[in-house]
Structure formats: structure tokens, C-alpha cells
Short mmCIF file of C-alpha atoms in Angstrom, two decimals:
data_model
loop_
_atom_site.label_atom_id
_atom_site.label_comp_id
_atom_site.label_asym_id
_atom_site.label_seq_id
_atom_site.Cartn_x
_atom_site.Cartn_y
_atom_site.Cartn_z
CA UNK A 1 0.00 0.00 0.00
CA UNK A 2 3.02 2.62 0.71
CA UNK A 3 4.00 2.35 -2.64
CA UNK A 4 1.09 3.11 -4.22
CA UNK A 5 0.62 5.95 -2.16
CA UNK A 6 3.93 6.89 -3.06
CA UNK A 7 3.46 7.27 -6.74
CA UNK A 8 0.14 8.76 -6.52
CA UNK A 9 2.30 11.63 -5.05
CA UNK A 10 4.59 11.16 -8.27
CA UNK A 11 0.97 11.55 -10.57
CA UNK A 12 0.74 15.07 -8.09
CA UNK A 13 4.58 16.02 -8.89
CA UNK A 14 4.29 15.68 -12.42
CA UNK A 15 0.44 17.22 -13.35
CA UNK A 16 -0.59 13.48 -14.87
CA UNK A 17 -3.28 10.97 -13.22
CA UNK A 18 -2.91 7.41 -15.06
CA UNK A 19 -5.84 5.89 -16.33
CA UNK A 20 -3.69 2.94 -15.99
CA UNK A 21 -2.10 3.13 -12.83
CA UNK A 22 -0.27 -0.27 -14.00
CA UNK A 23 1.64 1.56 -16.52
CA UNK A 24 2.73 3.97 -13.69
CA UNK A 25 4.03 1.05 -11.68
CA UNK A 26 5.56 -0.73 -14.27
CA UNK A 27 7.52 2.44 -15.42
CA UNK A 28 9.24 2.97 -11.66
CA UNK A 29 9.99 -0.89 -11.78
CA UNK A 30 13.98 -1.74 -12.45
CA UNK A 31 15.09 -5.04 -14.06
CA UNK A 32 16.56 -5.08 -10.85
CA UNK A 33 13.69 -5.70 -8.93
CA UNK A 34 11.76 -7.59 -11.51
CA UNK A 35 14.70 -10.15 -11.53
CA UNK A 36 14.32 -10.50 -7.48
CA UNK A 37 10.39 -10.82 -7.77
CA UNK A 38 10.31 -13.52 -10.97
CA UNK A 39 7.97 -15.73 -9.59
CA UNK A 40 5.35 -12.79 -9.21
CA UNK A 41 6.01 -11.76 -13.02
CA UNK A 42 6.92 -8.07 -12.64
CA UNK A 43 7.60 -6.24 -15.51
CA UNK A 44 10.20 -3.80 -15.26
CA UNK A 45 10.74 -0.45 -17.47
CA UNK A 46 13.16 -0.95 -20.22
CA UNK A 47 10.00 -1.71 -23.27
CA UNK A 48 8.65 1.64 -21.72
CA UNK A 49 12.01 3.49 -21.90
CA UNK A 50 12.15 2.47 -25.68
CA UNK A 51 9.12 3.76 -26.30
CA UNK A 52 9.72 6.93 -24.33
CA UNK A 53 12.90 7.59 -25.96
CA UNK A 54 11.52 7.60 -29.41
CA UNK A 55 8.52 9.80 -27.82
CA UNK A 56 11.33 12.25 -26.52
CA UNK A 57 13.47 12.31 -29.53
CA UNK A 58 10.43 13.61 -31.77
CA UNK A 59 8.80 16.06 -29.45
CA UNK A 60 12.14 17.82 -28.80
CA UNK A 61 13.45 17.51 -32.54
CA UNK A 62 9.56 19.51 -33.29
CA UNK A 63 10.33 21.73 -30.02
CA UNK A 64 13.68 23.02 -31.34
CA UNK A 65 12.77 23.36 -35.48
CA UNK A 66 10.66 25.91 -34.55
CA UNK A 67 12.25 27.28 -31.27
CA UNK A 68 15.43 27.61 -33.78
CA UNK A 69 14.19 28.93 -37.58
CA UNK A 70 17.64 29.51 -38.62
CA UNK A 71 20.01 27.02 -37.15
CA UNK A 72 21.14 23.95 -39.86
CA UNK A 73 20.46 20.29 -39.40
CA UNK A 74 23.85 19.82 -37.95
CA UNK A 75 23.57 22.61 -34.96
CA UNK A 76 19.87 21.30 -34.24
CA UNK A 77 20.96 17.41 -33.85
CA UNK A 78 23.80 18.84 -31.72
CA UNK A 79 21.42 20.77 -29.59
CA UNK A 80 18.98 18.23 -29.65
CA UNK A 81 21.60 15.96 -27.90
CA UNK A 82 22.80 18.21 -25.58
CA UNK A 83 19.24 18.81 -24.49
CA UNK A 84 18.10 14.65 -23.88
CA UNK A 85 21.27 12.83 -22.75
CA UNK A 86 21.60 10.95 -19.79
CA UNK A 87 22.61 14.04 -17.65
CA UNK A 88 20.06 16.18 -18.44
CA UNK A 89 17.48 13.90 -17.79
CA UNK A 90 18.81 12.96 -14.45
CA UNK A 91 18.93 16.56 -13.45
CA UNK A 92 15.02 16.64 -14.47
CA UNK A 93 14.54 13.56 -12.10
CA UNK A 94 16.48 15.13 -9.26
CA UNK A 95 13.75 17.79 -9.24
CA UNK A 96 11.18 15.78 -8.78
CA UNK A 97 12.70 13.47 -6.31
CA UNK A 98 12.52 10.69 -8.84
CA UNK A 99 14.51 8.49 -7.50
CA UNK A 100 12.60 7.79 -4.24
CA UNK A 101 9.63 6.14 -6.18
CA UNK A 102 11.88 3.75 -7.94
CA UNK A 103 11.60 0.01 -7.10
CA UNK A 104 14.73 -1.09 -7.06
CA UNK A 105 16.38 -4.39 -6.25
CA UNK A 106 18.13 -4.89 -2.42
CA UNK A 107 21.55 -4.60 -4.06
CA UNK A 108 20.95 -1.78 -6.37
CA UNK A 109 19.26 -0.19 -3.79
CA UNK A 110 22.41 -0.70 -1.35
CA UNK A 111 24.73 0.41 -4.23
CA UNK A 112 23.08 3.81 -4.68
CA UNK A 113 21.28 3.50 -7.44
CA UNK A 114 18.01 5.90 -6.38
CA UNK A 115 21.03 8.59 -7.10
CA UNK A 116 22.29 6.79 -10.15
CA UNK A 117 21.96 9.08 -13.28
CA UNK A 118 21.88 6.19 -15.97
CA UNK A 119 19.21 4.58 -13.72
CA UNK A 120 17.03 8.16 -13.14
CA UNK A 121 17.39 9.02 -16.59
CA UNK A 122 16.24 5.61 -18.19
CA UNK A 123 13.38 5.75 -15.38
CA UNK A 124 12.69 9.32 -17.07
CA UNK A 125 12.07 7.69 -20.28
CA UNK A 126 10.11 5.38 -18.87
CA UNK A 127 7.76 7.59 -17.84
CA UNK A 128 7.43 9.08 -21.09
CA UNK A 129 6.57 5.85 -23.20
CA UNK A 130 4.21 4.89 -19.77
CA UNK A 131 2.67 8.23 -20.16
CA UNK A 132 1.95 8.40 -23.89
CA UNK A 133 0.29 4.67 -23.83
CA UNK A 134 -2.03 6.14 -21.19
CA UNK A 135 -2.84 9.33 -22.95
CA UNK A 136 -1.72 9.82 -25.97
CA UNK A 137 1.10 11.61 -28.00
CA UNK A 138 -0.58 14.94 -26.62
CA UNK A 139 -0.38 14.06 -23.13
CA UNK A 140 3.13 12.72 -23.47
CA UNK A 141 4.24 16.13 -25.68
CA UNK A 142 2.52 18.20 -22.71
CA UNK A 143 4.42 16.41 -20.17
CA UNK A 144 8.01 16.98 -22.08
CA UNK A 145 7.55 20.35 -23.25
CA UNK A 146 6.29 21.30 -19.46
CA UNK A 147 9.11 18.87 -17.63
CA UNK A 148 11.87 18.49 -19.69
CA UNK A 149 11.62 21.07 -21.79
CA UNK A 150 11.35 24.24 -19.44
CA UNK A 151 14.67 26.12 -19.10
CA UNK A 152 16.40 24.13 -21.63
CA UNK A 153 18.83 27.19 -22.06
CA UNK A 154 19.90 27.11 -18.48
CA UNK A 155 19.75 23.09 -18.77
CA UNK A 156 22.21 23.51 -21.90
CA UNK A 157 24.34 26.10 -20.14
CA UNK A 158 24.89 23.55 -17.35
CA UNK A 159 25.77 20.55 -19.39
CA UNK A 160 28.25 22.51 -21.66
CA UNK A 161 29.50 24.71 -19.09
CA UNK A 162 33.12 23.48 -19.46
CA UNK A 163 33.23 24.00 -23.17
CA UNK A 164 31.50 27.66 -22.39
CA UNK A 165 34.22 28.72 -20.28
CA UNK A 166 36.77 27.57 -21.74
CA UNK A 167 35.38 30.12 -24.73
CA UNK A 168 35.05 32.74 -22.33
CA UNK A 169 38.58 32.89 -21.12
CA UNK A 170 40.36 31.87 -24.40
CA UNK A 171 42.94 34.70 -24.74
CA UNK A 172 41.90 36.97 -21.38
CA UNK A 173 45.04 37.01 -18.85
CA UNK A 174 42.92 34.42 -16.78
CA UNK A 175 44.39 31.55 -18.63
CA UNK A 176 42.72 28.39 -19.00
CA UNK A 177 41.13 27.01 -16.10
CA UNK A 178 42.08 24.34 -14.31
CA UNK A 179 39.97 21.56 -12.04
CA UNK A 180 41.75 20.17 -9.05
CA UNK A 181 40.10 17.40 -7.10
CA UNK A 182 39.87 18.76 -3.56
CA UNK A 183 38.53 15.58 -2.26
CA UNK A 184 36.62 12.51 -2.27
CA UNK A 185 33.82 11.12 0.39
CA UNK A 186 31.64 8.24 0.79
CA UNK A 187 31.69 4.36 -0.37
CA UNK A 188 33.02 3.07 -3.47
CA UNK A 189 28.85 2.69 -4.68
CA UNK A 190 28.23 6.25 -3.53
CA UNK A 191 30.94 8.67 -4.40
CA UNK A 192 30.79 12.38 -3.87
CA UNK A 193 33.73 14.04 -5.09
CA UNK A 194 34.63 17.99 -4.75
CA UNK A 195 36.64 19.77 -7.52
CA UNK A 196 38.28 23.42 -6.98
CA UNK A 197 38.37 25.70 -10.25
CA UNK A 198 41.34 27.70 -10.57
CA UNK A 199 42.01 30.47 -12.75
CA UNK A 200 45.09 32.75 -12.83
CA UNK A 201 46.66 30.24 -10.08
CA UNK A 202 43.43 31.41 -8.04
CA UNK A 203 40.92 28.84 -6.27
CA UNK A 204 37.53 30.92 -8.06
CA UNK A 205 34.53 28.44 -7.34
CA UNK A 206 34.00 24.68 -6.37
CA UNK A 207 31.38 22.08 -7.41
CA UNK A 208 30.94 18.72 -6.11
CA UNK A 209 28.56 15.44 -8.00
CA UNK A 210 28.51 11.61 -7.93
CA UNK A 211 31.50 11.83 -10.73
CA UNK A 212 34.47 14.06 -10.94
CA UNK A 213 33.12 14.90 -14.65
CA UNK A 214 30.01 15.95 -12.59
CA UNK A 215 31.54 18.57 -10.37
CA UNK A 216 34.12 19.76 -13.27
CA UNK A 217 30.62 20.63 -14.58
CA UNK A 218 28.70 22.75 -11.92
CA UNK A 219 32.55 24.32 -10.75
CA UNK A 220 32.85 25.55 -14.83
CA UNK A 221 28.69 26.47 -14.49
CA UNK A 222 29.21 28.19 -11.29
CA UNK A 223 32.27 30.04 -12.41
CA UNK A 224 30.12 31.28 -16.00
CA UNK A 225 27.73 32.84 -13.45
CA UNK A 226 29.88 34.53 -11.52
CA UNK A 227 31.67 35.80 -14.68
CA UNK A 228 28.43 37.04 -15.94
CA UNK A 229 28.35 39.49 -12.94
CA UNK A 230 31.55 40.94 -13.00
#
């Protein structure tokens, strides 16, 4: 009963009641918990995540031909996969707590993976292909345009932050920056690692994430912003 109660409060979260509360269930369902519960049949998510990927790929391919009138094929596929990869999508699930209506296997779930972007981001997907088999293409574009959609600029800022800065500083006496791993905390499963930017030999902002690629990230997105100030 607690988990159903649980993703009702995921239906609240994300503006969508399932006519097919199954679907719901099935999409929040890992392989690792269907393989623990075989004799019970579970069906987990990766038929759904298909289907949502294909459902994702076309409503933000339509989303940015007309956001984006004059950019070519090539700069719109590039944006396109900036805008749905596996860290974006996570960063969409971390704002709607995702992760905590997952149901996950006993060792996935003691190895972390409610905070596990491949894992949140297939889940994502998921959702999608769960949501347009309930309701439709429409309710499915509604649901990425309003959810995955929103902010994409800030979303792309964040995810190409490195490359960004390293535009921004090319040729200013700052030199290029540099990311120094400060230091490293937690189990093996459940890393959280701390990076220091440095520009002109000076420490100028920090980021931490679940990889060091992860904190490189928000350190180069936090030091664009504070940049943009100055």
C-alpha cells in the first residue's frame, strides 16, 4: 500500500493521473527488482524506456525546429543531444525526487542507485513511453515540453559549461582554467567528489557530483555565473 501511495504523489509532482495506474508502476519498476520478484512476473521499465525515448526524440526535434528557424540540421541534432542525454534527464529527475519512487532491487538499492543518473534518466524515459500509452502523444508532448523542456537554455548552459568557459577565457590574462580534485567522500557505490576551479593560479569556485566529470561541470557552471556578474 506505501507504494502506491507513493506514486500517486509522483501523478501530483508531475500534473498526470494514469488511467492505468499499471503503466505507472511498471515504469518505476527496475530489471533489478523484476529479476528478485520472478515468480510474481513483474515487468520492469526498459519496453517503456524504448518507447519513451523515441517519444522524446520527436517532441524535442519539433520543439527546437521551430524554437530555432535559422540554425542547420547539424547545430539542431547537436542541440537536440545536448538537451536529452543521460545528464540532463537525471537533473530533471532530481527535481522531482525521482529516484525515491523507484523500485529497485536490495543490491541496487544498497549500491546507490536511487542517485544513479543512468538509472534516473532511463526511469525518465520510462515515464514518457508509460505516459503516452495512457494518454496519448498529446499528453506525453505536454508532459516533455512542461518537464523536460522548461529552461532548456539554463539546462544547456549547465551541461556545456566546461566547453563555455573555456570560450570565455580563451585569450583573457585568466588563462585556461584548471579543475583540481579537492577531495573525495563516501563508499566506493556512492561517491561524492569535490573539484576546486582555478584560474590565474586562483581557487575561483568549487562544485561537487557523484562523478568528478560531474563537479568539473557545476565548478565551470558556477564560475560562467559569476563571470556574468563581473
Amino acid at each position: 500500500m506505501e507504494k502506491n501511495v507513493s506514486l500517486h504523489q509522483l501523478q501530483k509532482k508531475i500534473h498526470y493521473e494514469f488511467n492505468d495506474f499499471g503503466l505507472l508502476t511498471r515504469a518505476m519498476t527496475h530489471t533489478s527488482y523484476a529479476n528478485e520478484h520472478r515468480k510474481q512476473k513483474v515487468q520492469h521499465n526498459e519496453r517503456l524506456e524504448f518507447l519513451g525515448d523515441a517519444v522524446l526524440e520527436l517532441v524535442s526535434s519539433e520543439f527546437l525546429y521551430k524554437k530555432y528557424p535559422d540554425r542547420t540540421e547539424g547545430e539542431l541534432t547537436k542541440l537536440r543531444a545536448s538537451m536529452v542525454c543521460e545528464p540532463t534527464l537525471a537533473m530533471c529527475a532530481r527535481e522531482w525526487h525521482l529516484g525515491s519512487f523507484l523500485r529497485l532491487g536490495k543490491g541496487e538499492e544498497l549500491n546507490g542507485g536511487r542517485n544513479r543518473d543512468s538509472i534516473t534518466s532511463d526511469a525518465v524515459e520510462a515515464l514518457i513511453g508509460a505516459i503516452y500509452l495512457d494518454g496519448g502523444f498529446a499528453s506525453a508532448k505536454e508532459f516533455v515540453e512542461e518537464f523536460i523542456l522548461k529552461d532548456i537554455e539554463n539546462k544547456k548552459l549547465f551541461y556545456d559549461s566546461k566547453t563555455i568557459l573555456q570560450e570565455l577565457v580563451q585569450g583573457k590574462e585568466t588563462g585556461d582554467p584548471e579543475y583540481r580534485l579537492v577531495k573525495e567522500e563516501g563508499p566506493d557505490h556512492d561517491k561524492c567528489f569535490y573539484v576546486e576551479l582555478v584560474l590565474n593560479g586562483t581557487a575561483f569556485t568549487k562544485g561537487k557530483g557523484h562523478t568528478k566529470k560531474a563537479a568539473e561541470q557545476e565548478a565551470a557552471y558556477l564560475a560562467i555565473r559569476k563571470l556574468q556578474k563581473q
